[in-house]
Coordinates of C-alpha atoms in Angstrom, one line a residue:
Chain Z
M1 CA -96.8 -44.9 44.0
K2 CA -95.7 -45.3 47.7
N3 CA -92.0 -44.7 46.5
Q4 CA -93.2 -41.5 44.5
F5 CA -95.0 -40.2 47.8
K6 CA -91.7 -40.8 49.8
I7 CA -89.6 -38.9 47.2
Q8 CA -92.0 -35.8 47.2
N9 CA -92.1 -36.0 51.0
A10 CA -88.2 -36.0 51.1
K11 CA -88.2 -33.0 48.7
F12 CA -90.8 -31.0 50.7
K13 CA -88.5 -31.7 53.8
F14 CA -85.4 -30.5 51.9
Q15 CA -87.0 -27.3 50.8
T16 CA -88.4 -26.5 54.4
E17 CA -84.8 -27.1 55.6
V18 CA -83.5 -24.7 52.9
R19 CA -86.1 -22.0 54.0
K20 CA -85.2 -22.4 57.6
M21 CA -81.6 -22.0 56.9
R22 CA -82.4 -18.8 54.8
V23 CA -84.2 -17.2 57.6
M24 CA -81.5 -18.2 60.0
A25 CA -78.9 -16.7 57.7
A26 CA -81.1 -13.4 57.4
L27 CA -81.3 -13.3 61.2
I28 CA -77.6 -14.0 61.7
L29 CA -76.8 -11.0 59.2
T30 CA -79.3 -8.6 60.8
F31 CA -77.8 -9.5 64.3
A32 CA -74.3 -8.9 62.9
F33 CA -75.4 -5.6 61.2
C34 CA -76.7 -4.5 64.6
I35 CA -73.5 -5.5 66.4
F36 CA -71.6 -3.6 63.7
Q37 CA -73.8 -0.5 64.3
F38 CA -73.4 -0.7 68.0
A39 CA -69.6 -1.1 67.7
F40 CA -69.2 2.0 65.5
A41 CA -71.9 4.1 67.0
G42 CA -69.3 7.0 67.6
T43 CA -69.1 7.8 63.8
A44 CA -72.7 6.8 62.9
Q45 CA -75.5 9.2 61.6
A46 CA -77.2 8.5 64.9
M47 CA -79.7 10.9 66.4
L48 CA -78.8 14.5 66.7
T49 CA -82.1 16.4 67.1
A50 CA -82.6 20.3 67.8
I51 CA -85.9 21.9 69.0
A52 CA -86.1 25.6 69.9
N53 CA -88.7 25.8 72.4
H54 CA -89.7 29.5 71.7
D55 CA -89.7 29.4 67.9
H56 CA -92.1 32.2 67.4
I57 CA -91.3 35.4 69.3
T58 CA -93.9 38.1 69.1
I59 CA -93.1 41.9 69.7
D60 CA -95.9 44.0 71.1
F61 CA -95.8 47.3 72.8
F62 CA -94.4 45.6 76.2
Y63 CA -91.8 43.4 74.4
H64 CA -88.5 43.8 76.3
G65 CA -86.6 40.8 74.8
S66 CA -87.4 37.1 75.6
T67 CA -85.6 33.8 76.2
V68 CA -84.9 30.9 73.7
S69 CA -84.1 27.4 74.8
V70 CA -82.7 24.8 72.4
R71 CA -82.8 21.3 73.4
G72 CA -82.2 17.9 71.7
I73 CA -80.6 14.4 71.8
S74 CA -77.0 13.5 70.5
D75 CA -74.6 10.6 70.6
P76 CA -73.1 10.3 74.0
G77 CA -69.6 11.9 74.5
V78 CA -69.7 14.2 71.6
D79 CA -69.3 18.0 71.9
L80 CA -71.8 20.5 70.7
V81 CA -71.7 23.7 69.1
I82 CA -75.0 25.8 68.8
K83 CA -74.9 28.7 66.3
I84 CA -78.0 31.1 66.0
T85 CA -77.7 33.5 63.0
S86 CA -79.9 35.8 61.0
P87 CA -79.7 35.7 57.1
E88 CA -76.7 37.3 55.8
G89 CA -76.7 40.6 54.0
H90 CA -74.7 43.7 53.5
Q91 CA -74.2 46.3 56.1
V92 CA -72.8 49.9 55.6
M93 CA -71.0 51.5 58.7
K94 CA -69.4 55.1 59.1
Q95 CA -65.9 54.8 59.8
K96 CA -64.0 57.3 62.2
G97 CA -60.5 58.3 61.6
K98 CA -58.1 61.1 62.5
I99 CA -58.0 64.2 60.4
A100 CA -54.7 66.2 60.6
G101 CA -53.7 63.9 63.3
V102 CA -55.8 65.4 66.1
L103 CA -59.4 65.5 65.3
W104 CA -61.6 62.4 65.3
M105 CA -64.2 62.5 62.4
N106 CA -66.1 60.1 60.2
V107 CA -63.7 59.8 57.3
G108 CA -65.6 57.4 55.1
Q109 CA -67.9 54.4 54.9
L110 CA -67.2 50.7 55.0
K111 CA -69.3 48.1 53.5
F112 CA -69.5 44.6 55.2
E113 CA -70.9 41.8 52.9
Q114 CA -71.9 38.3 53.6
T115 CA -72.5 39.5 57.1
P116 CA -75.3 38.4 59.5
N117 CA -77.0 41.1 61.6
F118 CA -77.3 38.5 64.3
Y119 CA -74.6 35.9 65.3
E120 CA -74.6 33.8 68.5
V121 CA -72.3 30.8 69.1
F122 CA -72.5 28.5 72.0
S123 CA -70.5 25.5 72.7
T124 CA -69.7 22.8 75.3
K125 CA -65.9 23.5 75.3
K126 CA -63.9 26.4 73.4
V127 CA -64.3 25.9 69.7
E128 CA -60.7 26.3 69.1
D129 CA -60.1 23.2 71.4
I130 CA -62.7 21.0 69.7
L131 CA -62.7 21.9 66.1
S132 CA -60.0 22.2 63.5
V133 CA -59.3 25.6 61.7
E134 CA -60.7 24.1 58.4
E135 CA -64.1 22.9 60.0
R136 CA -64.6 26.3 61.9
E137 CA -64.0 28.0 58.5
K138 CA -66.3 25.6 56.7
Y139 CA -69.1 26.1 59.1
V140 CA -68.4 29.6 60.0
I141 CA -68.1 29.0 63.7
G142 CA -66.5 31.7 65.7
Y143 CA -65.2 35.2 65.1
P144 CA -62.1 34.1 63.2
A145 CA -64.1 32.2 60.8
L146 CA -66.7 34.8 60.4
A147 CA -63.8 37.3 59.7
K148 CA -62.7 35.2 56.8
H149 CA -66.2 34.6 55.5
V150 CA -66.9 38.3 55.5
D151 CA -66.1 40.8 52.9
I152 CA -65.1 44.2 53.8
T153 CA -64.5 47.1 51.1
P154 CA -62.6 49.4 51.0
V155 CA -59.6 48.0 52.9
A156 CA -56.0 48.1 51.7
N157 CA -54.9 44.7 53.3
E158 CA -55.4 41.8 55.6
E159 CA -54.4 43.7 58.6
E160 CA -56.6 46.5 57.9
K161 CA -59.5 44.0 57.3
T162 CA -58.9 42.3 60.8
K163 CA -58.7 45.8 62.4
W164 CA -62.2 46.8 61.1
F165 CA -63.8 43.4 61.7
D166 CA -62.8 43.7 65.3
E167 CA -64.2 47.2 65.4
F168 CA -67.5 45.7 63.8
V169 CA -67.7 42.8 66.2
K170 CA -67.2 45.5 69.2
F171 CA -70.2 47.5 67.8
K172 CA -72.4 44.5 67.4
E173 CA -71.5 43.1 70.8
G174 CA -72.4 46.4 72.2
S175 CA -75.9 46.2 70.7
K176 CA -76.2 42.7 72.2
V177 CA -76.6 41.2 68.6
Y178 CA -73.2 39.2 68.6
T179 CA -71.9 36.9 71.2
T180 CA -69.6 33.8 71.6
S181 CA -69.3 31.6 74.8
F182 CA -68.7 28.2 76.0
G183 CA -69.7 26.1 78.8
K184 CA -73.5 27.0 79.0
I185 CA -74.8 24.1 77.3
D186 CA -76.0 21.4 79.8
T187 CA -75.4 17.8 78.7
K188 CA -76.5 14.6 80.6
L189 CA -76.8 10.9 79.5
N190 CA -80.4 9.6 79.5
A191 CA -81.8 6.1 80.1
E192 CA -81.4 5.0 76.4
G193 CA -77.8 5.7 76.5
S194 CA -78.0 8.9 74.4
Q195 CA -77.0 12.6 75.4
D196 CA -79.7 15.1 76.3
Y197 CA -78.5 18.6 75.8
Y198 CA -80.1 21.9 76.8
I199 CA -79.3 25.7 76.8
L200 CA -81.5 28.6 77.7
T201 CA -80.4 31.8 76.3
D202 CA -81.6 35.4 76.7
W203 CA -83.1 36.9 73.4
P204 CA -82.2 40.5 73.2
Y205 CA -84.9 43.0 72.3
Q206 CA -82.4 44.6 69.6
A207 CA -82.6 41.6 67.6
Q208 CA -84.8 42.6 64.6
P209 CA -88.0 40.9 63.4
G210 CA -87.2 38.3 60.9
D211 CA -86.3 34.5 60.6
Y212 CA -83.3 33.1 62.5
L213 CA -81.6 29.8 61.9
V214 CA -80.5 27.6 64.9
S215 CA -77.7 25.1 63.8
V216 CA -76.4 22.4 66.1
Y217 CA -73.1 20.7 65.2
A218 CA -72.2 17.5 66.9
V219 CA -68.4 17.5 67.2
K220 CA -65.9 14.5 67.7
D221 CA -62.2 14.4 66.9
N222 CA -61.9 18.0 65.6
K223 CA -64.7 17.3 62.9
V224 CA -68.6 18.1 62.7
I225 CA -70.0 14.6 62.6
E226 CA -73.5 15.6 62.4
Q227 CA -75.9 18.6 62.3
A228 CA -79.4 19.6 62.9
Q229 CA -81.3 22.8 62.5
A230 CA -84.3 24.5 63.9
K231 CA -85.9 28.0 63.4
V232 CA -86.8 30.9 65.4
N233 CA -89.2 33.6 64.0
V234 CA -89.4 37.1 65.3
E235 CA -92.6 38.9 64.3
Q236 CA -94.1 42.3 65.2
V237 CA -97.8 42.2 66.2
G238 CA -100.9 44.4 66.9
M239 CA -100.4 48.1 66.9
V240 CA -96.6 47.8 66.7
K241 CA -96.9 46.1 63.4
T242 CA -99.8 48.5 62.3
L243 CA -97.4 51.5 62.9
A244 CA -94.4 50.1 61.5
T245 CA -96.3 49.0 58.3
M246 CA -98.0 52.4 58.1
A247 CA -94.6 54.3 58.3
Q248 CA -93.2 52.2 55.5
N249 CA -96.2 51.9 53.2
S250 CA -98.3 55.1 53.8
P251 CA -95.5 57.6 54.8
A252 CA -97.7 60.7 54.0
I253 CA -100.4 59.8 56.2
Y254 CA -98.0 58.5 58.8
G255 CA -96.2 61.9 58.8
F256 CA -99.6 63.8 59.0
L257 CA -100.7 61.8 61.9
S258 CA -97.4 62.4 63.7
I259 CA -97.6 66.1 63.2
G260 CA -101.4 66.2 64.0
V261 CA -100.7 64.3 67.3
A262 CA -97.8 66.6 68.2
L263 CA -99.8 69.9 67.5
G264 CA -102.8 68.4 69.4
A265 CA -100.7 67.4 72.5
G266 CA -99.2 70.8 72.3
V267 CA -102.6 72.7 72.4
G268 CA -104.0 70.1 74.7
V269 CA -101.4 70.6 77.4
S270 CA -101.5 74.3 77.0
M271 CA -105.5 74.1 77.7
V272 CA -104.8 72.0 80.9
F273 CA -102.3 74.5 82.1
R274 CA -104.6 77.5 81.2
K275 CA -107.5 75.9 83.1
G276 CA -105.0 75.3 86.0
G277 CA -103.8 78.8 85.9
G278 CA -100.3 77.4 85.0
S279 CA -99.4 80.0 82.6
H280 CA -100.3 83.1 84.6
Chain C
M1 CA -92.0 50.0 82.6
Y2 CA -90.4 49.3 79.1
L3 CA -92.1 50.0 75.8
Y4 CA -91.0 48.7 72.4
L5 CA -90.6 51.4 69.6
P6 CA -91.8 50.1 66.4
I7 CA -89.5 52.2 64.1
A8 CA -86.4 52.4 66.3
L9 CA -86.8 48.6 66.8
T10 CA -85.6 48.8 70.3
S11 CA -87.1 48.7 73.9
I12 CA -86.9 51.6 76.4
N13 CA -87.8 52.5 79.9
I14 CA -90.6 55.0 79.5
L15 CA -89.2 57.2 82.2
I16 CA -86.1 58.1 80.0
P17 CA -87.9 59.7 77.2
V18 CA -90.6 61.5 79.4
G19 CA -87.6 62.7 81.7
L20 CA -85.6 63.8 78.6
G21 CA -88.7 65.4 77.1
L22 CA -89.3 67.4 80.4
A23 CA -86.0 68.7 80.6
V24 CA -85.7 69.9 77.0
G25 CA -89.5 71.3 77.1
L26 CA -88.2 73.3 80.1
L27 CA -85.2 74.8 78.0
S28 CA -87.7 75.4 75.2
G29 CA -90.2 77.3 77.3
L30 CA -87.3 79.2 79.0
F31 CA -85.1 80.0 76.1
G32 CA -87.1 79.6 72.9
V33 CA -84.7 77.0 71.7
G34 CA -86.1 73.6 70.2
G35 CA -83.4 71.6 72.1
G36 CA -82.5 69.4 69.3
F37 CA -78.9 70.0 69.7
L38 CA -79.1 68.5 73.2
L39 CA -81.9 65.9 72.8
T40 CA -80.7 64.0 69.7
P41 CA -77.2 63.0 71.1
L42 CA -79.0 62.0 74.5
L43 CA -81.4 59.8 72.5
I44 CA -78.4 58.1 70.7
M45 CA -76.8 57.5 74.0
F46 CA -79.9 55.7 75.1
G47 CA -79.8 53.3 72.2
I48 CA -82.0 55.0 69.5
P49 CA -80.6 54.8 66.0
S50 CA -79.2 58.2 64.9
T51 CA -81.6 58.6 62.0
V52 CA -84.6 57.9 64.2
A53 CA -83.4 60.2 66.9
A54 CA -82.9 63.1 64.7
A55 CA -86.3 62.7 62.9
T56 CA -88.3 61.9 66.0
D57 CA -86.6 64.9 67.8
S58 CA -88.3 67.3 65.3
N59 CA -91.5 65.6 65.7
Q60 CA -91.5 66.3 69.7
I61 CA -90.5 69.9 69.1
V62 CA -93.5 70.3 67.0
A63 CA -95.4 69.6 70.3
A64 CA -93.1 71.4 72.8
S65 CA -93.0 74.4 70.4
T66 CA -96.7 74.5 70.0
S67 CA -97.2 74.4 73.7
G68 CA -94.5 77.2 74.1
T69 CA -95.9 79.4 71.5
Y70 CA -99.4 79.2 72.8
A71 CA -98.2 80.1 76.3
H72 CA -96.1 82.9 75.1
W73 CA -98.8 84.1 72.7
R74 CA -101.3 84.4 75.6
V75 CA -99.0 86.7 77.4
G76 CA -98.5 88.8 74.3
N77 CA -94.9 87.5 73.7
V78 CA -95.0 86.5 70.1
D79 CA -94.0 88.9 67.2
F80 CA -96.0 87.0 64.3
K81 CA -94.8 89.5 61.6
M82 CA -91.2 89.2 62.5
G83 CA -91.6 85.4 62.9
L84 CA -93.1 85.2 59.3
Y85 CA -90.2 87.1 57.7
L86 CA -87.8 85.0 59.6
L87 CA -89.4 81.9 58.5
V88 CA -89.6 83.0 54.7
G89 CA -85.7 83.6 54.9
G90 CA -85.2 80.2 56.9
F91 CA -87.1 78.0 54.2
A92 CA -85.0 79.7 51.5
G93 CA -81.7 79.3 53.6
G94 CA -82.7 75.6 54.3
I95 CA -82.9 74.7 50.5
V96 CA -79.4 76.4 50.0
G97 CA -78.0 74.7 53.1
V98 CA -79.3 71.2 51.8
Q99 CA -77.5 71.7 48.5
A100 CA -74.4 72.9 50.3
I101 CA -74.2 69.8 52.2
K102 CA -74.8 67.4 49.2
L103 CA -71.9 69.3 47.5
L104 CA -69.7 68.8 50.8
H105 CA -70.9 65.1 51.0
A106 CA -69.7 64.6 47.3
M107 CA -66.4 66.4 48.1
G108 CA -66.0 64.0 50.9
N109 CA -65.4 66.4 53.8
A110 CA -68.9 67.0 55.1
D111 CA -68.3 65.7 58.5
F112 CA -65.3 67.9 59.0
V113 CA -67.1 71.1 57.9
I114 CA -70.2 70.2 60.2
K115 CA -68.2 69.5 63.3
I116 CA -66.0 72.7 62.9
T117 CA -69.1 74.8 62.1
Y118 CA -70.8 73.4 65.4
I119 CA -67.7 74.3 67.4
L120 CA -67.3 77.7 65.9
M121 CA -70.8 78.8 66.0
L122 CA -71.7 77.5 69.5
G123 CA -68.4 78.7 70.8
I124 CA -68.6 82.2 69.3
V125 CA -72.3 82.5 70.2
G126 CA -71.9 81.1 73.8
V127 CA -68.8 83.2 74.6
Y128 CA -70.5 86.4 73.2
M129 CA -73.7 85.8 75.1
F130 CA -71.9 84.9 78.3
I131 CA -69.7 87.9 78.4
E132 CA -72.4 90.4 77.1
S133 CA -74.9 89.3 79.9
L134 CA -72.3 89.3 82.6
Q135 CA -71.5 92.8 81.6
S136 CA -75.1 93.9 81.5
M137 CA -75.6 92.4 85.1
R138 CA -72.6 94.3 86.4
K139 CA -73.7 97.5 84.8
K140 CA -77.2 97.3 86.2
K141 CA -75.5 96.7 89.5
D142 CA -73.1 99.6 89.2
G143 CA -75.7 101.9 87.4
A144 CA -73.2 102.9 85.0
A145 CA -73.5 103.2 81.2
E146 CA -71.0 102.4 78.6
E147 CA -70.9 105.3 75.9
A148 CA -68.7 103.5 73.5
K149 CA -70.9 100.7 73.1
E150 CA -73.9 102.8 72.5
E151 CA -72.1 104.6 69.8
K152 CA -71.1 101.2 68.0
E153 CA -74.7 100.3 68.4
S154 CA -76.1 103.4 66.7
A155 CA -73.5 102.9 63.8
M156 CA -74.9 99.5 63.2
G157 CA -78.4 100.9 63.7
R158 CA -77.8 103.6 61.2
F159 CA -76.9 101.0 58.6
L160 CA -79.8 98.8 59.1
H161 CA -82.2 101.7 59.0
S162 CA -80.5 103.0 55.7
L163 CA -81.8 99.8 54.0
P164 CA -85.0 100.0 51.8
L165 CA -88.6 98.8 52.7
Q166 CA -88.5 99.7 56.2
T167 CA -91.4 98.5 58.4
R168 CA -92.5 98.6 61.9
F169 CA -92.7 95.7 64.1
E170 CA -95.3 96.6 66.7
K171 CA -94.9 93.8 69.1
S172 CA -91.1 94.0 69.4
G173 CA -91.2 97.9 69.3
I174 CA -88.6 98.0 66.5
T175 CA -88.2 99.2 62.8
H176 CA -86.3 97.2 60.2
S177 CA -86.0 96.7 56.6
V178 CA -87.9 93.6 55.6
F179 CA -84.8 92.3 54.2
V180 CA -83.0 92.2 57.7
P181 CA -85.2 89.4 59.1
I182 CA -85.3 87.6 55.8
V183 CA -81.5 87.6 55.3
L184 CA -80.7 86.7 58.9
G185 CA -83.4 83.9 58.7
G186 CA -81.7 82.6 55.5
F187 CA -78.2 82.6 57.3
V188 CA -79.7 80.7 60.2
G189 CA -81.5 78.4 57.7
I190 CA -78.1 77.5 55.7
L191 CA -76.3 76.8 59.0
A192 CA -79.3 74.8 60.5
A193 CA -79.4 72.6 57.4
I194 CA -75.6 72.1 57.4
M195 CA -75.5 71.3 61.1
G196 CA -78.8 69.2 60.9
V197 CA -80.5 71.3 63.7
G198 CA -83.5 73.5 64.2
G199 CA -81.4 76.6 64.6
G200 CA -83.0 77.9 67.7
F201 CA -79.7 78.6 69.6
L202 CA -78.6 80.7 66.7
M203 CA -81.7 82.5 66.0
V204 CA -82.3 83.6 69.6
P205 CA -78.9 85.5 69.7
I206 CA -79.4 87.2 66.4
M207 CA -82.9 88.4 67.5
V208 CA -81.5 89.8 70.7
Y209 CA -78.2 91.3 69.4
L210 CA -78.8 92.2 65.7
L211 CA -82.5 92.7 65.6
R212 CA -82.5 94.3 69.1
M213 CA -85.8 92.4 70.0
P214 CA -86.7 92.4 73.8
M215 CA -85.7 89.0 75.3
H216 CA -89.2 87.8 76.2
V217 CA -90.5 88.5 72.7
V218 CA -87.6 86.8 71.3
V219 CA -88.3 83.4 73.1
G220 CA -92.0 83.4 71.9
T221 CA -91.2 84.4 68.3
S222 CA -88.3 81.8 68.1
L223 CA -90.7 79.3 69.1
F224 CA -93.2 80.2 66.6
Q225 CA -90.5 80.0 63.7
I226 CA -89.3 76.7 65.1
L227 CA -92.8 75.2 65.1
F228 CA -93.2 75.7 61.5
T229 CA -89.6 74.5 60.5
C230 CA -90.2 71.4 62.6
I231 CA -93.4 70.6 61.0
E232 CA -91.6 70.6 57.7
V233 CA -88.7 68.4 58.8
T234 CA -91.0 65.9 60.5
F235 CA -93.1 65.6 57.4
L236 CA -90.0 65.1 55.0
Q237 CA -88.3 62.7 57.4
A238 CA -91.4 60.5 57.7
Y239 CA -92.1 60.7 54.0
T240 CA -88.5 60.2 52.6
N241 CA -86.7 58.3 55.5
H242 CA -89.5 56.5 57.2
S243 CA -87.6 57.4 60.4
V244 CA -90.1 59.0 62.7
D245 CA -90.8 57.0 65.6
F246 CA -94.4 58.0 66.6
L247 CA -94.4 56.1 69.8
L248 CA -91.2 57.6 70.9
A249 CA -92.3 61.1 69.9
V250 CA -95.5 60.7 72.1
L251 CA -93.4 59.6 75.2
L252 CA -91.1 62.6 74.6
L253 CA -93.9 65.2 74.1
V254 CA -95.8 64.1 77.1
G255 CA -92.7 65.4 79.0
S256 CA -91.8 68.5 76.7
T257 CA -95.3 69.9 76.4
V258 CA -95.5 70.1 80.3
G259 CA -91.8 71.3 80.5
A260 CA -92.4 74.1 78.0
Q261 CA -95.1 75.4 80.1
I262 CA -93.2 75.1 83.4
G263 CA -90.3 76.8 81.3
T264 CA -92.5 79.7 80.3
V265 CA -93.8 80.3 83.8
F266 CA -90.1 80.2 85.1
G267 CA -88.8 82.4 82.3
R268 CA -91.2 85.2 83.2
K269 CA -89.7 85.2 86.8
L270 CA -86.1 85.6 85.4
K271 CA -84.6 88.9 84.2
A272 CA -83.4 89.0 80.5
E273 CA -79.8 88.8 81.6
Q274 CA -80.3 85.9 83.8
L275 CA -81.9 83.9 80.9
K276 CA -79.3 84.9 78.5
I277 CA -76.5 83.9 80.9
L278 CA -78.1 80.6 81.5
L279 CA -78.6 79.9 77.7
A280 CA -74.9 80.8 77.2
G281 CA -73.9 78.3 79.9
I282 CA -75.8 75.5 78.2
V283 CA -74.3 76.5 74.7
L284 CA -70.8 76.5 76.1
A285 CA -71.3 73.2 77.9
V286 CA -72.4 71.6 74.5
T287 CA -69.4 73.1 72.7
V288 CA -67.0 71.8 75.3
K289 CA -68.8 68.3 74.9
I290 CA -68.3 68.6 71.0
V291 CA -64.6 69.4 71.5
F292 CA -64.0 66.3 73.7
E293 CA -65.8 64.3 71.4
V294 CA -63.6 65.1 68.3
T295 CA -60.3 65.1 70.4
L296 CA -60.5 62.0 72.6
T297 CA -60.3 58.6 71.1
P298 CA -63.9 57.2 70.6
A299 CA -64.9 54.0 72.1
L300 CA -66.3 52.7 68.9
L301 CA -64.6 53.5 65.5
L302 CA -67.8 52.5 63.5
S303 CA -71.3 53.9 63.7
Q304 CA -74.5 53.3 61.9
V305 CA -75.1 55.4 58.6
G306 CA -77.5 58.3 59.0
G307 CA -78.1 60.9 61.6
H308 CA -75.4 63.5 62.8

């Protein structure tokens, strides 16, 4: 009986030791995993975040553009590219050319397909210096990549396509809805050893109402290693929205209203001048 | 102060449209032209899309021409009978012109025809008015009369008076066949539709030189005719293209209605020859601008679809 008790006690001690060893092994493995993660932090799916502070821009009568800031956290030491775009669509433009070698006229139309109406790219360094051509084309970053992505018809060859794409960019930059620049993103290391980034950019009043996508790319060794997204919504409100909706949905009423107000203003001002003796 | 325009989808300093409206309203009251040939390109220059600029321009001309017609009517300078005949011809001509422009677009050379028509019509009208008013001013100074021209005018007069359905236009003090204003109105209507303008700068010289109406009645009658043309255009633009910017029109008409009244007051202080030579100067300046436009390399080789 005493011996049986001793055997059971020894068995119990053995099982406890095994459990302890298993726990130790688990702890060692966890520790090793953490060390591994830390050692290869540069290539890990770490922590890229993106927040647009002003993600709902409202357009009222006194709207004259706004500002949008994008902030977030990335791994330390990576370069960043921030791209803000509207959804892609097609745009038709009048094309000017020379007639009889002397006169500049509209000679036809060009259709630009898979083209965003709004395209802004900001980066910590020149995108050509931090991203390979393949990566830029894959993520449509920068004008040369966009040029390759866009379809232009009718054009005879690649040279002509490049010429008209450049003209298109010139037109869009003139309207303040296309821009690319580098060096405007602020980055600094925070207490946790990550990198905080921040950019404040002007939002042009020419940007039409709609949804815009903010894509942030973390870049290392000429490659995009991580990306994060945020959204910006631009919406007409109040009387601006009422008038725009009426013009689209009730064009006859809108037309009569426009004519009525014009006639009323014409007669009204005439009355004022008559009373003031202006027309005599 | 800036205001956001809901149809043009852009923001503008309110002083710009109010100032432009004032300047164009002044011309409207002075010369009886709508001013679309000046205002539309100016609005485009300030960032308004071309389709919205052309449509909204018509809307503000409704206000300016109402103000101008009212001011001229009160001093007895509107020949309603003549205006109605011109209007009938103008509507018919407009329909023909719209079909002609469709045909030209299909043939692919619409822009060339429009630009050349602009340059030729503005150039011919401007040069003719300028020379004629300069000669009249000199003649009045010298007190001399030119016999040859009198003979030429009477030959033209004899032809016009040989036409059937002669009727008296009391306000203008002239007698013409009803076909004369209808055909001339139709001619202006065709050109106006092709060129995409109201046609006041063509109608005024036609009333002065071909219909022989007194200059001050010409201005009031032209405004009366423009009023109805622009009501029609505004409605069609709002209904089919949704391109009338109500808020922009209000800003423009704040200036243009006041400008039209001031123009009418100034107009009565100027002599007919002075009015004609000033209008000729403006028409010639616009012609030169268009000539530069088509000969100098443009800064942008692409533009938005729509408008002029």
